[in-house]
Short mmCIF file of C-alpha atoms in Angstrom, two decimals:
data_model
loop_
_atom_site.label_atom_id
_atom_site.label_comp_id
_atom_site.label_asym_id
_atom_site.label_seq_id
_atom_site.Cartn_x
_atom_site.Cartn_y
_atom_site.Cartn_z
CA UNK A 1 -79.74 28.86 -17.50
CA UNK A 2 -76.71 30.74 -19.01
CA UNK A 3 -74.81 30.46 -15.41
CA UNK A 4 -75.26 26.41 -14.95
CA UNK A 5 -74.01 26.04 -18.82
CA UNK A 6 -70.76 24.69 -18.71
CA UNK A 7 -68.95 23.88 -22.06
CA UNK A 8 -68.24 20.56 -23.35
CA UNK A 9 -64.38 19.19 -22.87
CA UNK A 10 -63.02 15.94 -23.77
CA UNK A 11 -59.99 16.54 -20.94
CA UNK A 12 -61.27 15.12 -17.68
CA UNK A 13 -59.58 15.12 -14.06
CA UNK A 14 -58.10 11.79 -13.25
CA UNK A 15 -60.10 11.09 -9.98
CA UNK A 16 -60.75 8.02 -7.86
CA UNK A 17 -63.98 7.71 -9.50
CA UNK A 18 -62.15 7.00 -12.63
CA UNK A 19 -59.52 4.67 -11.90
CA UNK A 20 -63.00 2.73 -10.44
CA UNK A 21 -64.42 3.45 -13.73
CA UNK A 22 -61.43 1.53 -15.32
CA UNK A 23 -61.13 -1.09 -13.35
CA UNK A 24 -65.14 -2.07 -13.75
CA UNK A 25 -64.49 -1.87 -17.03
CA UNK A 26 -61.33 -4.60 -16.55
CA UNK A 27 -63.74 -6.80 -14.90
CA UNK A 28 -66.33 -6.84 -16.81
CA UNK A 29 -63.96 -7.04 -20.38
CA UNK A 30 -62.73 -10.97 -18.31
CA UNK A 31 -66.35 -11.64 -17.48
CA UNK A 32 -67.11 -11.37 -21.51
CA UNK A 33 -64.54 -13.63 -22.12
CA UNK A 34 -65.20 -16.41 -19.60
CA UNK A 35 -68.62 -16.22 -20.97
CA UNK A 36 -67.75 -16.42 -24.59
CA UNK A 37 -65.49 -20.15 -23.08
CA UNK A 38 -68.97 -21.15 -21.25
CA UNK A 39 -71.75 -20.47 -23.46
CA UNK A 40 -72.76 -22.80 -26.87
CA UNK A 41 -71.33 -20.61 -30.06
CA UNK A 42 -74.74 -21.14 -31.55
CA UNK A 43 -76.50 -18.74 -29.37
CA UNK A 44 -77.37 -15.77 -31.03
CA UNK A 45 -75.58 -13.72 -27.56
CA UNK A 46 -72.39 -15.62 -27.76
CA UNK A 47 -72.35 -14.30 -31.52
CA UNK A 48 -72.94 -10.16 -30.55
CA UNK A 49 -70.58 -10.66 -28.14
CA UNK A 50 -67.76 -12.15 -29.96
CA UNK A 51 -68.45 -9.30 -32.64
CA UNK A 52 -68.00 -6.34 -29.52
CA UNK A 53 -64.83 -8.45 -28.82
CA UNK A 54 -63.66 -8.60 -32.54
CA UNK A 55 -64.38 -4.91 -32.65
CA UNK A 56 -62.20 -3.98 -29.50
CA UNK A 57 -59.48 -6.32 -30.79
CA UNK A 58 -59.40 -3.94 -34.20
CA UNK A 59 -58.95 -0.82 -31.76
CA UNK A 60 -55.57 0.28 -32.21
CA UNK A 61 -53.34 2.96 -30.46
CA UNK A 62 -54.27 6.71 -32.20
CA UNK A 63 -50.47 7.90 -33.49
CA UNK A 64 -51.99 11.41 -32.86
CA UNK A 65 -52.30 10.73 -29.17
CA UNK A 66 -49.09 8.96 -28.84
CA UNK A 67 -46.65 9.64 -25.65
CA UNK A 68 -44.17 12.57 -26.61
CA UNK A 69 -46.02 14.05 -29.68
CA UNK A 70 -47.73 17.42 -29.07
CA UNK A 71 -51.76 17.58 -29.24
CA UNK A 72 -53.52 17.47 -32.74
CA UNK A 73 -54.92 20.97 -33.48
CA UNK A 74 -58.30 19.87 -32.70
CA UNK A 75 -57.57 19.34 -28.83
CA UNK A 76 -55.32 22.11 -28.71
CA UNK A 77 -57.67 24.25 -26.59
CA UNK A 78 -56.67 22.66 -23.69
CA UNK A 79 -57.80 24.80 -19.80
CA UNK A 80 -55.25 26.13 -18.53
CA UNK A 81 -55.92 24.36 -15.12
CA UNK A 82 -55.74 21.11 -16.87
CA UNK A 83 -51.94 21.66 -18.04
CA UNK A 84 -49.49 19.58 -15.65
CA UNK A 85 -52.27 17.71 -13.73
CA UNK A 86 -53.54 13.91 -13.95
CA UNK A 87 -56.20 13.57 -16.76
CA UNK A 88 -58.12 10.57 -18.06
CA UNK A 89 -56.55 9.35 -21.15
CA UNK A 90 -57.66 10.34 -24.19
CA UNK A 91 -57.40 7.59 -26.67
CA UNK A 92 -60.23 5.27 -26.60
CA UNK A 93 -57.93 2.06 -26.94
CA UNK A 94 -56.69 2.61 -23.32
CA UNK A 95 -60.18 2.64 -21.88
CA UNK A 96 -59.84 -0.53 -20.03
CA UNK A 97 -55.82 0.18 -19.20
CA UNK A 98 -54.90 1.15 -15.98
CA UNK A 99 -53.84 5.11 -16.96
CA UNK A 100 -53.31 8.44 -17.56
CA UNK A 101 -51.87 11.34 -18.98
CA UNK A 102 -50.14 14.86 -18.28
CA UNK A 103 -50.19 17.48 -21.18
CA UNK A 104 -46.91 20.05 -20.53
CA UNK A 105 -47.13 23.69 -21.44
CA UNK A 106 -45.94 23.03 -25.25
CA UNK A 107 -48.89 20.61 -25.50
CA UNK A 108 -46.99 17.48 -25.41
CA UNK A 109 -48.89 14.11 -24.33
CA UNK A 110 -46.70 12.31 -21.23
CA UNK A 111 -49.06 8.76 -20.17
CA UNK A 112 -48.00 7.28 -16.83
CA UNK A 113 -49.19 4.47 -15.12
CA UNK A 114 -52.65 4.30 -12.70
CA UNK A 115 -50.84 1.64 -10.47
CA UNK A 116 -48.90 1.92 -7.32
CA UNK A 117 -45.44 3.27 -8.40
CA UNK A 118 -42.50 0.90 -6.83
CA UNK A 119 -45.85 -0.63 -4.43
CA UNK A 120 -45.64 2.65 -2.32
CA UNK A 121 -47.09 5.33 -3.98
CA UNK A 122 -50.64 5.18 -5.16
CA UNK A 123 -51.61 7.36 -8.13
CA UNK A 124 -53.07 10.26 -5.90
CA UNK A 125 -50.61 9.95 -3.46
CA UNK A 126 -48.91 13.53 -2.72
CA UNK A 127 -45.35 12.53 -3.36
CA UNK A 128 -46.69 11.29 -6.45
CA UNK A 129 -48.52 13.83 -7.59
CA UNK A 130 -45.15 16.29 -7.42
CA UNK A 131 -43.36 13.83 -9.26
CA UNK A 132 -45.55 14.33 -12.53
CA UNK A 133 -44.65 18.33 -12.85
CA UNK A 134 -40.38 16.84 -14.09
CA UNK A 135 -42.09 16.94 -17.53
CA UNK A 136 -42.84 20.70 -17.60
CA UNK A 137 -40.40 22.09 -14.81
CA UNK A 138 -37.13 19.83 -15.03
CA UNK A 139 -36.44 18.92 -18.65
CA UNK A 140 -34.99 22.40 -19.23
CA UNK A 141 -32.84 21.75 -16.21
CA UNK A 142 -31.62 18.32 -17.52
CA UNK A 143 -31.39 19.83 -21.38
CA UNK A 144 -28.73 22.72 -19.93
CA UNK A 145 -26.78 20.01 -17.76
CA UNK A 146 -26.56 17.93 -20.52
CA UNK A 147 -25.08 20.71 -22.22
CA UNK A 148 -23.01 21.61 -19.91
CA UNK A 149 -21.71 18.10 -19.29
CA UNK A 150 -20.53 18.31 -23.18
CA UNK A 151 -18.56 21.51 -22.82
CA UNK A 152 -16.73 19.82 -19.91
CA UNK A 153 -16.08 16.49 -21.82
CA UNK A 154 -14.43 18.82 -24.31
CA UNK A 155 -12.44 20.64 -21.67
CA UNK A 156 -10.19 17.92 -20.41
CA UNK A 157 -8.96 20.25 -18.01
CA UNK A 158 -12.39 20.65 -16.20
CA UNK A 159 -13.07 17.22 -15.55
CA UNK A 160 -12.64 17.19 -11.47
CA UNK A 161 -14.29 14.54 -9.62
CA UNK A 162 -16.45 17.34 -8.01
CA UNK A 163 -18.25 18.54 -11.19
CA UNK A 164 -18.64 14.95 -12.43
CA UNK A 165 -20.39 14.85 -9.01
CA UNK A 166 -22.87 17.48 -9.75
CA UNK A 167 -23.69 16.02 -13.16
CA UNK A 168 -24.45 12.21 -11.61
CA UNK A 169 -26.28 13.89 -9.00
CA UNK A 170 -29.15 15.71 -11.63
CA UNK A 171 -29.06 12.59 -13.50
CA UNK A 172 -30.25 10.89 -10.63
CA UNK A 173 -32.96 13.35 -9.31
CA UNK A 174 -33.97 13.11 -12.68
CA UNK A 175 -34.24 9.07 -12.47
CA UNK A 176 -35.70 9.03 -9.03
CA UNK A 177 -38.94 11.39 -9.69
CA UNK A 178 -39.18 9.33 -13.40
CA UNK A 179 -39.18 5.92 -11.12
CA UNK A 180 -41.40 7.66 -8.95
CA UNK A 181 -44.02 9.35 -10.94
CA UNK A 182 -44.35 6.26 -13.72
CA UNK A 183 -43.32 2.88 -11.52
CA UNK A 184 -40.07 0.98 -12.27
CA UNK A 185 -40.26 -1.82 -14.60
CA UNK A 186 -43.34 -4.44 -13.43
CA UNK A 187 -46.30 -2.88 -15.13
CA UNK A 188 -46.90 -1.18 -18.09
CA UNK A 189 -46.12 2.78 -18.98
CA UNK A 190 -43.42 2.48 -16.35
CA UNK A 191 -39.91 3.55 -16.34
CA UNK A 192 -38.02 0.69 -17.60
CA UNK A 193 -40.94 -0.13 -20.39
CA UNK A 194 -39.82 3.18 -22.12
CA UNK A 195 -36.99 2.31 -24.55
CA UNK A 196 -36.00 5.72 -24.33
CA UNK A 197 -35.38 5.00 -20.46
CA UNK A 198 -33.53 2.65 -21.14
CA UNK A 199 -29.90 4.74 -22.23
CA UNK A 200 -30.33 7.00 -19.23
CA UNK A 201 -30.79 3.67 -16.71
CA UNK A 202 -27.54 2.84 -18.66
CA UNK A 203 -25.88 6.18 -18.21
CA UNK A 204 -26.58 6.71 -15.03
CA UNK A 205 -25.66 2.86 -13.79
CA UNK A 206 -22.31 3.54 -15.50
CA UNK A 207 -21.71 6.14 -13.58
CA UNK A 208 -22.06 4.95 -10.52
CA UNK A 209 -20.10 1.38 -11.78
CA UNK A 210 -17.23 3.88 -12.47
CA UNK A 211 -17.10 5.60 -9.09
CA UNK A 212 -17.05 2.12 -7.31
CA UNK A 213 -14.43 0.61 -9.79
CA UNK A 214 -12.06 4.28 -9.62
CA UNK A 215 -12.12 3.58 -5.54
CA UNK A 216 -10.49 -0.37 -6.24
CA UNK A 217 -8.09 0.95 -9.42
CA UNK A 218 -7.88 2.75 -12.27
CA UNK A 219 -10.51 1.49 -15.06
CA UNK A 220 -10.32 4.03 -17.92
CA UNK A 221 -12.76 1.59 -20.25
CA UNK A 222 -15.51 2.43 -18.18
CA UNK A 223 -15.17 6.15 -18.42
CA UNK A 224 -15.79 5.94 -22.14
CA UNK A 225 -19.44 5.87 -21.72
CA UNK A 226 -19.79 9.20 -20.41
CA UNK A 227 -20.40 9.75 -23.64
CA UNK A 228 -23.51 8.54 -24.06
CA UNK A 229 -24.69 11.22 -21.86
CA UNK A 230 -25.12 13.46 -25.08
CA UNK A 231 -27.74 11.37 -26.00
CA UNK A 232 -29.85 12.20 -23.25
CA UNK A 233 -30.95 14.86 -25.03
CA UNK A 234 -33.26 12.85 -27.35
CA UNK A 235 -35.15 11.05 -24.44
CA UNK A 236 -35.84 14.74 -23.00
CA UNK A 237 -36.68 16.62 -26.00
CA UNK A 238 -39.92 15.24 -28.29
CA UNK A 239 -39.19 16.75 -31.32
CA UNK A 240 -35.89 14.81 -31.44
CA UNK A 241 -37.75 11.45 -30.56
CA UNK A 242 -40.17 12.01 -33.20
CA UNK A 243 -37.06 12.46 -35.77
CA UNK A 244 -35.20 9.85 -34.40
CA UNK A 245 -38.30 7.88 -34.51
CA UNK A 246 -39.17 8.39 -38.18
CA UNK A 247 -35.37 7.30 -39.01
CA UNK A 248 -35.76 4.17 -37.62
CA UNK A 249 -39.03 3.66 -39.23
CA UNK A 250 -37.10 4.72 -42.58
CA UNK A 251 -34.58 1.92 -41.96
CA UNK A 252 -36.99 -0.86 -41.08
CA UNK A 253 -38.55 0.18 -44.80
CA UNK A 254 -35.45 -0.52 -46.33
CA UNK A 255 -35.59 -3.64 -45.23
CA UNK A 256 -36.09 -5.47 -49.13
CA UNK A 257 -33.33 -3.02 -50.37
CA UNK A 258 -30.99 -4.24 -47.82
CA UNK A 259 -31.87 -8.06 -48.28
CA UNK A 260 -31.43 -7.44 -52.21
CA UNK A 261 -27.96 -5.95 -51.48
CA UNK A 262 -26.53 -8.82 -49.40
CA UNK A 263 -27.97 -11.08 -52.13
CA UNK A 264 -26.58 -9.54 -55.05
CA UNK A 265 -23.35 -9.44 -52.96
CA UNK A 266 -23.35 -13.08 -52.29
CA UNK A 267 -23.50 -13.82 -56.07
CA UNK A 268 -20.46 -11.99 -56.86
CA UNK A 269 -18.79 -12.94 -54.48
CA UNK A 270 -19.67 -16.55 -55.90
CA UNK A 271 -18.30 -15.92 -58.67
CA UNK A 272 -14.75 -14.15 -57.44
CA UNK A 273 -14.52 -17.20 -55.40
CA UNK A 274 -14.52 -19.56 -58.43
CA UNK A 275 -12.48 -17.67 -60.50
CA UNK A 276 -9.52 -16.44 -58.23
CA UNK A 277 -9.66 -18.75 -55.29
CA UNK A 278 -5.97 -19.10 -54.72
CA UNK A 279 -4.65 -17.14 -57.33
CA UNK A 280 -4.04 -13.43 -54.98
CA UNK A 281 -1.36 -16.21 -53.51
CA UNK A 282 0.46 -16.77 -57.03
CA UNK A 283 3.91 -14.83 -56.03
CA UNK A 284 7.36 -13.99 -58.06
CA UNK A 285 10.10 -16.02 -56.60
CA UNK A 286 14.01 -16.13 -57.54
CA UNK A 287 14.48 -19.16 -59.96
CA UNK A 288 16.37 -21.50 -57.45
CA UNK A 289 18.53 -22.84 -59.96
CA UNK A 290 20.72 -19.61 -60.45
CA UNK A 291 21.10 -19.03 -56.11
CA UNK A 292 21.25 -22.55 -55.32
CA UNK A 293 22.08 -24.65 -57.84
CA UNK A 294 19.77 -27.40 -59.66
CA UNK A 295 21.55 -29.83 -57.47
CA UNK A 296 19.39 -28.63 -53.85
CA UNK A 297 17.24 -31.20 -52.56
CA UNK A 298 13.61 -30.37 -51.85
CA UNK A 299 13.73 -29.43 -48.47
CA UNK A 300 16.45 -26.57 -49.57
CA UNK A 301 13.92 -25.75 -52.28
CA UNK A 302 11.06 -24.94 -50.25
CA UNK A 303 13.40 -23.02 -47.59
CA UNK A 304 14.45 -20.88 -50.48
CA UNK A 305 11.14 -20.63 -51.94
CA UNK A 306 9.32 -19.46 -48.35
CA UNK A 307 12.09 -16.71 -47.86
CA UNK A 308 10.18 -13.33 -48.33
CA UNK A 309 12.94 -11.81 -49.56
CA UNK A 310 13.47 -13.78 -52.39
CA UNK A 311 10.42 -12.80 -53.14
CA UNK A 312 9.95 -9.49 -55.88
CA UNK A 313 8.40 -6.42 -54.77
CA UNK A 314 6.55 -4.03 -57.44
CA UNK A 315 7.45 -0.58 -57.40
CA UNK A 316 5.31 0.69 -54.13
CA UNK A 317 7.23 -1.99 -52.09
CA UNK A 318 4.15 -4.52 -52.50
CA UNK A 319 4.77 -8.28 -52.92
CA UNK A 320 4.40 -8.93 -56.67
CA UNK A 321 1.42 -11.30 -57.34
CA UNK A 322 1.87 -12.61 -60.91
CA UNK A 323 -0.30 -15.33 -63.10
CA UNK A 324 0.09 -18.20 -65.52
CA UNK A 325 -3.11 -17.35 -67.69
CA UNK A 326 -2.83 -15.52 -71.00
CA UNK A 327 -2.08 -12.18 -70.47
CA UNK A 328 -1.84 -12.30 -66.74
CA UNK A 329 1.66 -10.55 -64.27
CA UNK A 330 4.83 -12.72 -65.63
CA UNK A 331 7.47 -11.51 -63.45
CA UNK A 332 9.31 -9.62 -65.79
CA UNK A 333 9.96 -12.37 -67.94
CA UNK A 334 8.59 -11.37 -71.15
CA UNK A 335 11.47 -9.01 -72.13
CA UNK A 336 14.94 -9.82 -71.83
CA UNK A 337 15.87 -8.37 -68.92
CA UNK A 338 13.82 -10.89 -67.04
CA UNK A 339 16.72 -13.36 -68.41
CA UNK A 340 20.13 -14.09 -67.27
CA UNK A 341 22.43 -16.48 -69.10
CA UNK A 342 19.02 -17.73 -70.63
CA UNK A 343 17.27 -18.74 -67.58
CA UNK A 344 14.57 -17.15 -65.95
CA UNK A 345 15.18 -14.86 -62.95
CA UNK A 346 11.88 -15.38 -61.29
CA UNK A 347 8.82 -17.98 -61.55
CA UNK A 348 5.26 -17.66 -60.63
CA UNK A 349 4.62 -19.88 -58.10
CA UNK A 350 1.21 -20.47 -56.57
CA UNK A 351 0.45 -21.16 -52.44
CA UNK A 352 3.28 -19.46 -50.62
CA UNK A 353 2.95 -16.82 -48.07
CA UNK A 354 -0.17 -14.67 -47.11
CA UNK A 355 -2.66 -12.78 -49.61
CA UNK A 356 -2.47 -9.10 -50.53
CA UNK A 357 -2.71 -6.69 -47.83
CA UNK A 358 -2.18 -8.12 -44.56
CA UNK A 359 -4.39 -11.26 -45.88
CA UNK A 360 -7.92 -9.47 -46.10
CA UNK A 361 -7.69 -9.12 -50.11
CA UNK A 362 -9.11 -12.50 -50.70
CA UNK A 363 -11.36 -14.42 -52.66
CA UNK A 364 -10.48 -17.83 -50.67
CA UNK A 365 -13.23 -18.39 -48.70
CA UNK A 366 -17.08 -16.69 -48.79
CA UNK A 367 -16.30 -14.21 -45.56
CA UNK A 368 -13.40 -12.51 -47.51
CA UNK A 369 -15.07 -12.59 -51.13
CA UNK A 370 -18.17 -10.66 -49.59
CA UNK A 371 -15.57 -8.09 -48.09
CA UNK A 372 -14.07 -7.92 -51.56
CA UNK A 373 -17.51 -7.40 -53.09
CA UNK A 374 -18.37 -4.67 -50.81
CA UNK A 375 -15.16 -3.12 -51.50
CA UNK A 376 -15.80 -2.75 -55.03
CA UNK A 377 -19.54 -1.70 -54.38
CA UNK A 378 -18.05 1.14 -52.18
CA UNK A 379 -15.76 1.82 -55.00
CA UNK A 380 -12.92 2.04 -51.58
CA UNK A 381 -9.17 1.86 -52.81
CA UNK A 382 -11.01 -0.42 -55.89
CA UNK A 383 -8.63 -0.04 -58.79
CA UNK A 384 -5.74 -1.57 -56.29
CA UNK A 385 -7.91 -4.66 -55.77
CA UNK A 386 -8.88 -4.88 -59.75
CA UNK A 387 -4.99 -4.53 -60.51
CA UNK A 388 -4.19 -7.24 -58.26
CA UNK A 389 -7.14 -9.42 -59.81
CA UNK A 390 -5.77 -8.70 -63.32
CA UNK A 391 -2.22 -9.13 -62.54
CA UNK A 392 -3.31 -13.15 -61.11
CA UNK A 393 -5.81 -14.24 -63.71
CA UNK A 394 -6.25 -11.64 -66.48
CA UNK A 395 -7.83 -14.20 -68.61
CA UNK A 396 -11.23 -14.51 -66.04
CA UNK A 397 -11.40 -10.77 -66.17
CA UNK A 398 -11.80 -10.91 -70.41
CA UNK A 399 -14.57 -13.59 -69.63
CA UNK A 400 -16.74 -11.46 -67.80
CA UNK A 401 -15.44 -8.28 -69.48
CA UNK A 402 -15.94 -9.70 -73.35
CA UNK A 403 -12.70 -7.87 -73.94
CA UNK A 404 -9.06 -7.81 -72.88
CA UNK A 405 -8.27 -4.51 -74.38
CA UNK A 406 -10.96 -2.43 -73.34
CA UNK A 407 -9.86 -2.19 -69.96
CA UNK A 408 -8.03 1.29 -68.73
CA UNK A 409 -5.45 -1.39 -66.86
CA UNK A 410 -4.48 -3.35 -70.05
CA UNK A 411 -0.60 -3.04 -70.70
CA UNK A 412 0.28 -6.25 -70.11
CA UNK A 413 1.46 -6.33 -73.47
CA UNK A 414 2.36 -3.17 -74.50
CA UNK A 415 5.84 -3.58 -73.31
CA UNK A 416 8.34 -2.06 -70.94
CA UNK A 417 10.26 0.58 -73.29
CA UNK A 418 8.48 3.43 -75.90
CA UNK A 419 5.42 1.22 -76.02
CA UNK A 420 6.40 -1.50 -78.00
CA UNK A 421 5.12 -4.84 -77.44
CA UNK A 422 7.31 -7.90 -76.73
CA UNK A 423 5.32 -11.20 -77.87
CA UNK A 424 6.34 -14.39 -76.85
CA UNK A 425 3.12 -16.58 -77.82
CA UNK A 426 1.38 -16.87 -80.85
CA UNK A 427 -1.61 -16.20 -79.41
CA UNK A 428 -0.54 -12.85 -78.11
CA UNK A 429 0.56 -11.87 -81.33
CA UNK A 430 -2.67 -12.75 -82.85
CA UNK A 431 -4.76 -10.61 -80.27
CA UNK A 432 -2.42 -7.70 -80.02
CA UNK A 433 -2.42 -7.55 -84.48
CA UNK A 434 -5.94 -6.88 -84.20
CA UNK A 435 -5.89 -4.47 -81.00
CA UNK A 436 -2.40 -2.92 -81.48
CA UNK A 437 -3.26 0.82 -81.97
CA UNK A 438 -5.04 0.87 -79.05
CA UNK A 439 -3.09 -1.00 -76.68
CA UNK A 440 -0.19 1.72 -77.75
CA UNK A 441 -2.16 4.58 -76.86
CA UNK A 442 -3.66 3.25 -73.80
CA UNK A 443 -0.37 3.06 -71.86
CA UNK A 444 -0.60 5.85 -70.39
CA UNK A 445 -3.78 4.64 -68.22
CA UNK A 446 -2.11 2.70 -66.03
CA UNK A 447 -0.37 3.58 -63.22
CA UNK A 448 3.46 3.17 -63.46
CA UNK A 449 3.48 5.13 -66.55
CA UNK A 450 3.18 1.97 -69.39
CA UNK A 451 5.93 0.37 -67.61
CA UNK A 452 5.58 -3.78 -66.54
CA UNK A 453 5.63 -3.84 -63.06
#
């Protein structure tokens, strides 16, 4: 009795017999349903089978078992004269799927298909059978030729026609047995149904695309996506696809948090559209009346006006922006040395030329105020944008700030020399006699030393 004992094993041989077992069990899964279509639903059958149905509809793939992820410790005790040959899948909810599965030396799950790969080769066909030992024989191969292939990209100098030659050519044995062992594209657990398949398709189409384009003219774009070939190395090493995998799963959890984001994005950038819509255009322009007279007719006027260089320029070589509101950039013009013979040397104007910084510091239309916005989030180059917002309309800043001088950029009006405030308006005066002390000692917070740009 002890000699005809033979221990129980969940791995099984792929055989005819069970690709025959699977599809009988294909045929008679469609027979269930065109009798559920044909019989009354008040039979008492039509109601046990509709609940087997129900209950293979709730099967669901077991993430233990998945392609790429190594064997759970309860199947680890695997025969050795199982590893690298065709076994009946393991996970009930492919029972009535046409395949199978190859488990490598480091225990790793690999499912093919059970159909006739590219309508030639049948599942126990020899040629096919060879073609299912790449997962525990050539990914080593491809791992050090992908290596390889990076210390050549970095070598410049290396790059012959010849070695790129030798790379393409792995790359493509390395296709071929994958189209050959798992099918192309038509039916499931195929080559092309792989996502991970899909960048070394790309890669190695590239490739080829490059060698035909090089022999009509030089196309450097195209060599760029060599590349890519770096990548490879997730698609042949499973621990990488499982991390890769569980990022991706991370970022399709954040999904709320990003949604919130945009949203509270879109609200501020709302409100920066309604409160300085325009005004990043306000500019400092020579007073026309002391270069041209008061006698120039408008056209001259708006020549003079649209000249750039009669435009002022703070002290980094910037156009000037300047405001109208209380407290806002006045040119100079609150001391007297913005004054000659009485007259003001420049004028805020609004609408002429471009905005700040090549045109992209905006709050003009919604595209540019969520720019802004994320600027400010990301806290990139922010203070320069925040100057040039206080500089246009200082006044919107003290309604959403409940205070003009709490602000680190508030010396406006503390003056241009030792500190000392220049008032013109009575409101000014009023504010600064109840804010004066600090005002004077927070002069030195702002760039440019306390001095009015």
């Amino acid at each position: 009795m002890d000699e005809d004992f033979v221990e129980w094993t969940p791995f099984r041989p792929f055989t005819r017999e069970s690709l025959f077992n699977i599809e009988r069990r294909i045929a008679e899964e469609e027979a269930a349903k065109r009798a559920e279509k044909t019989k009354p639903e008040s039979e008492e059958d039509d109601d046990d089978l509709e609940g087997e149905s129900r209950h293979e509809e709730h099967l669901k793939p077991n993430l233990k078992l998945e392609a790429g992820r190594k064997l759970p410790p309860s199947l680890e005790d695997i025969p050795p004269e199982f590893i690298g040959k065709p076994l009946e899948d393991l996970d009930e909810y492919y029972h009535n799927q046409k395949t199978f599965v190859v488990i490598n030396k480091d225990k790793n799950v690999f499912r093919f298909s059970a159909t006739d790969a590219i309508f030639l080769l049948s599942p126990f066909n020899p040629i096919h059978n060879c073609s299912l030992t790449w997962p525990t024989i050539f990914s080593l191969v491809v791992m050090v030729t992908i290596l390889a292939n990076c210390v050549v990209m970095a070598n410049p100098s290396w790059q012959t026609p010849e070695v790129e030659h030798i790379f393409l050519g792995i790359y493509t044995v390395e296709s071929c047995l994958k189209i050959l062992s798992r099918g192309f594209v038509l039916q499931p657990f195929t080559y092309l149904r792989d996502p991970w398949n899909w960048l070394d398709f790309v890669v190695v189409s590239m490739a080829y695309l490059t060698m035909a384009v090089t022999t009509i003219g030089n196309f450097t774009p195209l060599r760029t996506f060599r590349v890519l070939r770096a990548l490879k190395t997730i698609s042949v090493m499973p621990g990488l696809k499982t991390i890769v995998g569980a990022l991706l799963v991370a970022v399709r959890r954040l999904r709320d948090v990003m949604i919130l984001t945009v949203f509270v994005l879109s609200i501020f950038a709302l409100v920066g559209m309604q409160l300085y819509s325009g005004a990043l255009k306000n500019k400092c322009i020579k007073n026309y009346k002391l270069f041209i007279g008061e006698n120039a007719t408008v056209e001259e006027i708006e020549s003079f006006r649209s000249m750039e260089e009669n435009w002022k320029l703070d002290n980094f070589g910037e156009i000037d922006v300047c405001g109208t509101g209380i407290g806002a950039g006045r040119c100079g013009n609150e001391t007297d040395n913005g004054l000659k013979n009485g007259t003001l040397i420049y004028e805020c104007l609004k609408g002429y030329g471009k905005n700040p910084n090549f045109g992209y510091t905006s709050f003009d239309n919604f595209g540019m105020a969520m720019l802004c916005a994320f600027r400010l989030m990301t806290q990139d180059f922010w203070e320069s944008l925040y100057h040039l917002e206080e500089e246009a309309r200082k006044e919107a800043i003290s309604i959403m700030t409940k205070s003009q001088s709490n602000s680190s950029w508030n010396n406006e009006l503390d003056g241009g020399v030792g500190g000392k405030a220049i008032v013109d308006m009575p409101e000014d005066k009023e504010r600064l006699s109840v804010t004066s002390e600090h005002s004077v000692t927070s002069g030195h917070l702002r760039p440019g030393g306390g001095q009015k740009r």
